[in-house]
Amino acid sequence: MDNLLTLIDKKLENRDKYTIIVLEIAHFSLPLEEKNRDWAKRNMSFANRLCGQIIKKHQHKFKIIPIILLNNLDDDNGQDSETFMNELVEGQKYIRSESLRVVSERNLKNRAFKALKKNSELANSFINIDGKAYLKDDDYKHDLAAGFINDDGKIIPRCGLILTSFLDIVAKFANDRLHQKSDADVLFISFSEEFHEYQRVRLGVDIYSRTHKSATIHPIVLHWDYEIDQSLTSFRECNTQEWHEEEL
């Protein structure tokens, strides 16, 4: 916790623009598996303590938006999802149900489809290798595909492109929180249970910053192992491709 707070403080200091802190507390699929439930609860407790420390030091200087990303969210499990969200925030002092945002991965996938149709720069950012779309990048070689490519040459979005759409939503949440249409700096902190999820978030950030030249999202991406209380952490500035990676 202390090392993470030090990193957050470094990212927050000397900001000349208003800054929103967005916590992507967990992302998982429905229906809930017990391991997902346990992970989300531990993350929520950790995020709640993190919020408390940030507020204690900075006295509400920075607005905080907690987010949960859910896959397979539909009418059949909507009530179960709402019940679990209430269960997650129960007993938390700093994260309340009214401040928690829930985002559907299905909606993000649809947004990614539309973005590929409208944004030629985004569509041309990928190379077809064996029917998979990989980000073109001479400096940082991704080994994860951002999507599949069908027989018509169209890209079917997968996690990387879905995370890019998610960052669009994050930016919108930040501006809505300011009650005005202005570009705020966004400190985006993502918690990943599995290493491949950690990699996918990094890929989504790289795609987003490549195609949004005025991006103001500064990411800290975490892969937290509660068993050894250690986190593999990546962070970077919003308009560079250079990641810094360390263990906290």
mmCIF file of N, CA and C in Angstrom, residues 69-74 103-119 122 146 155-166 168-169:
data_model
loop_
_atom_site.group_PDB
_atom_site.id
_atom_site.type_symbol
_atom_site.label_atom_id
_atom_site.label_comp_id
_atom_site.label_asym_id
_atom_site.label_seq_id
_atom_site.Cartn_x
_atom_site.Cartn_y
_atom_site.Cartn_z
ATOM 1 N N LEU A 69 -16.030 -3.659 -14.147
ATOM 2 C CA LEU A 69 -16.272 -4.060 -15.532
ATOM 3 C C LEU A 69 -16.776 -5.502 -15.547
ATOM 4 N N LEU A 70 -17.978 -5.708 -16.106
ATOM 5 C CA LEU A 70 -18.610 -7.023 -16.096
ATOM 6 C C LEU A 70 -18.820 -7.549 -17.513
ATOM 7 N N ASN A 71 -18.502 -8.812 -17.721
ATOM 8 C CA ASN A 71 -18.791 -9.479 -18.987
ATOM 9 C C ASN A 71 -20.077 -10.301 -18.833
ATOM 10 N N ASN A 72 -20.805 -10.435 -19.938
ATOM 11 C CA ASN A 72 -22.053 -11.214 -19.977
ATOM 12 C C ASN A 72 -23.169 -10.605 -19.127
ATOM 13 N N LEU A 73 -23.135 -9.291 -18.938
ATOM 14 C CA LEU A 73 -24.199 -8.628 -18.189
ATOM 15 C C LEU A 73 -25.426 -8.489 -19.080
ATOM 16 N N ASP A 74 -26.540 -9.115 -18.676
ATOM 17 C CA ASP A 74 -27.782 -9.027 -19.438
ATOM 18 C C ASP A 74 -28.970 -9.078 -18.481
ATOM 19 N N VAL A 103 -19.882 -1.185 -15.705
ATOM 20 C CA VAL A 103 -19.793 -1.083 -17.157
ATOM 21 C C VAL A 103 -19.908 -2.473 -17.763
ATOM 22 N N SER A 104 -20.725 -2.611 -18.799
ATOM 23 C CA SER A 104 -20.931 -3.890 -19.480
ATOM 24 C C SER A 104 -19.912 -4.062 -20.601
ATOM 25 N N GLU A 105 -19.193 -5.190 -20.581
ATOM 26 C CA GLU A 105 -18.220 -5.456 -21.642
ATOM 27 C C GLU A 105 -18.900 -5.623 -22.994
ATOM 28 N N ARG A 106 -20.129 -6.139 -23.005
ATOM 29 C CA ARG A 106 -20.865 -6.300 -24.267
ATOM 30 C C ARG A 106 -21.076 -4.950 -24.938
ATOM 31 N N ASN A 107 -21.454 -3.944 -24.174
ATOM 32 C CA ASN A 107 -21.624 -2.605 -24.729
ATOM 33 C C ASN A 107 -20.309 -2.043 -25.253
ATOM 34 N N LEU A 108 -19.227 -2.351 -24.549
ATOM 35 C CA LEU A 108 -17.916 -1.875 -24.986
ATOM 36 C C LEU A 108 -17.524 -2.501 -26.321
ATOM 37 N N LYS A 109 -17.864 -3.766 -26.503
ATOM 38 C CA LYS A 109 -17.556 -4.439 -27.764
ATOM 39 C C LYS A 109 -18.310 -3.779 -28.913
ATOM 40 N N ASN A 110 -19.568 -3.428 -28.694
ATOM 41 C CA ASN A 110 -20.345 -2.741 -29.724
ATOM 42 C C ASN A 110 -19.742 -1.375 -30.037
ATOM 43 N N ARG A 111 -19.290 -0.672 -29.008
ATOM 44 C CA ARG A 111 -18.641 0.619 -29.207
ATOM 45 C C ARG A 111 -17.362 0.456 -30.024
ATOM 46 N N ALA A 112 -16.628 -0.636 -29.765
ATOM 47 C CA ALA A 112 -15.379 -0.881 -30.499
ATOM 48 C C ALA A 112 -15.667 -1.130 -31.981
ATOM 49 N N PHE A 113 -16.737 -1.882 -32.278
ATOM 50 C CA PHE A 113 -17.144 -2.104 -33.674
ATOM 51 C C PHE A 113 -17.393 -0.762 -34.370
ATOM 52 N N LYS A 114 -18.156 0.100 -33.720
ATOM 53 C CA LYS A 114 -18.502 1.399 -34.314
ATOM 54 C C LYS A 114 -17.257 2.262 -34.493
ATOM 55 N N ALA A 115 -16.347 2.212 -33.505
ATOM 56 C CA ALA A 115 -15.130 3.011 -33.593
ATOM 57 C C ALA A 115 -14.260 2.572 -34.764
ATOM 58 N N LEU A 116 -14.186 1.263 -35.017
ATOM 59 C CA LEU A 116 -13.390 0.755 -36.140
ATOM 60 C C LEU A 116 -13.966 1.211 -37.476
ATOM 61 N N LYS A 117 -15.297 1.319 -37.565
ATOM 62 C CA LYS A 117 -15.940 1.761 -38.800
ATOM 63 C C LYS A 117 -15.702 3.249 -39.052
ATOM 64 N N LYS A 118 -15.728 4.029 -37.976
ATOM 65 C CA LYS A 118 -15.654 5.483 -38.124
ATOM 66 C C LYS A 118 -14.227 6.017 -38.140
ATOM 67 N N ASN A 119 -13.304 5.282 -37.522
ATOM 68 C CA ASN A 119 -11.947 5.799 -37.325
ATOM 69 C C ASN A 119 -10.964 4.981 -38.161
ATOM 70 N N LEU A 122 -7.674 4.190 -36.440
ATOM 71 C CA LEU A 122 -7.750 3.051 -35.523
ATOM 72 C C LEU A 122 -7.709 1.736 -36.305
ATOM 73 N N ALA A 146 -5.429 -7.969 -30.609
ATOM 74 C CA ALA A 146 -6.496 -7.055 -30.188
ATOM 75 C C ALA A 146 -7.849 -7.496 -30.714
ATOM 76 N N ILE A 155 -12.281 -6.463 -38.580
ATOM 77 C CA ILE A 155 -11.734 -6.826 -37.273
ATOM 78 C C ILE A 155 -12.870 -7.072 -36.285
ATOM 79 N N ILE A 156 -12.829 -8.220 -35.639
ATOM 80 C CA ILE A 156 -13.783 -8.543 -34.577
ATOM 81 C C ILE A 156 -13.091 -8.227 -33.252
ATOM 82 N N PRO A 157 -13.546 -7.196 -32.538
ATOM 83 C CA PRO A 157 -12.819 -6.750 -31.340
ATOM 84 C C PRO A 157 -12.726 -7.811 -30.256
ATOM 85 N N ARG A 158 -11.550 -7.876 -29.666
ATOM 86 C CA ARG A 158 -11.323 -8.680 -28.471
ATOM 87 C C ARG A 158 -10.838 -7.748 -27.369
ATOM 88 N N CYS A 159 -10.197 -8.314 -26.368
ATOM 89 C CA CYS A 159 -9.937 -7.570 -25.135
ATOM 90 C C CYS A 159 -9.203 -6.239 -25.330
ATOM 91 N N GLY A 160 -8.170 -6.224 -26.179
ATOM 92 C CA GLY A 160 -7.415 -4.984 -26.358
ATOM 93 C C GLY A 160 -8.282 -3.846 -26.849
ATOM 94 N N LEU A 161 -9.083 -4.109 -27.891
ATOM 95 C CA LEU A 161 -9.979 -3.082 -28.433
ATOM 96 C C LEU A 161 -11.132 -2.790 -27.487
ATOM 97 N N ILE A 162 -11.587 -3.794 -26.772
ATOM 98 C CA ILE A 162 -12.647 -3.576 -25.789
ATOM 99 C C ILE A 162 -12.145 -2.654 -24.681
ATOM 100 N N LEU A 163 -10.905 -2.852 -24.234
ATOM 101 C CA LEU A 163 -10.324 -1.979 -23.209
ATOM 102 C C LEU A 163 -10.138 -0.563 -23.736
ATOM 103 N N THR A 164 -9.881 -0.433 -25.035
ATOM 104 C CA THR A 164 -9.776 0.901 -25.628
ATOM 105 C C THR A 164 -11.112 1.630 -25.535
ATOM 106 N N SER A 165 -12.209 0.918 -25.825
ATOM 107 C CA SER A 165 -13.537 1.506 -25.663
ATOM 108 C C SER A 165 -13.807 1.851 -24.201
ATOM 109 N N PHE A 166 -13.322 1.002 -23.324
ATOM 110 C CA PHE A 166 -13.495 1.248 -21.897
ATOM 111 C C PHE A 166 -12.833 2.567 -21.488
ATOM 112 N N ASP A 168 -12.475 5.138 -23.339
ATOM 113 C CA ASP A 168 -13.376 6.201 -23.805
ATOM 114 C C ASP A 168 -14.442 6.481 -22.753
ATOM 115 N N ILE A 169 -14.999 5.408 -22.185
ATOM 116 C CA ILE A 169 -16.002 5.553 -21.132
ATOM 117 C C ILE A 169 -15.388 6.219 -19.905
#
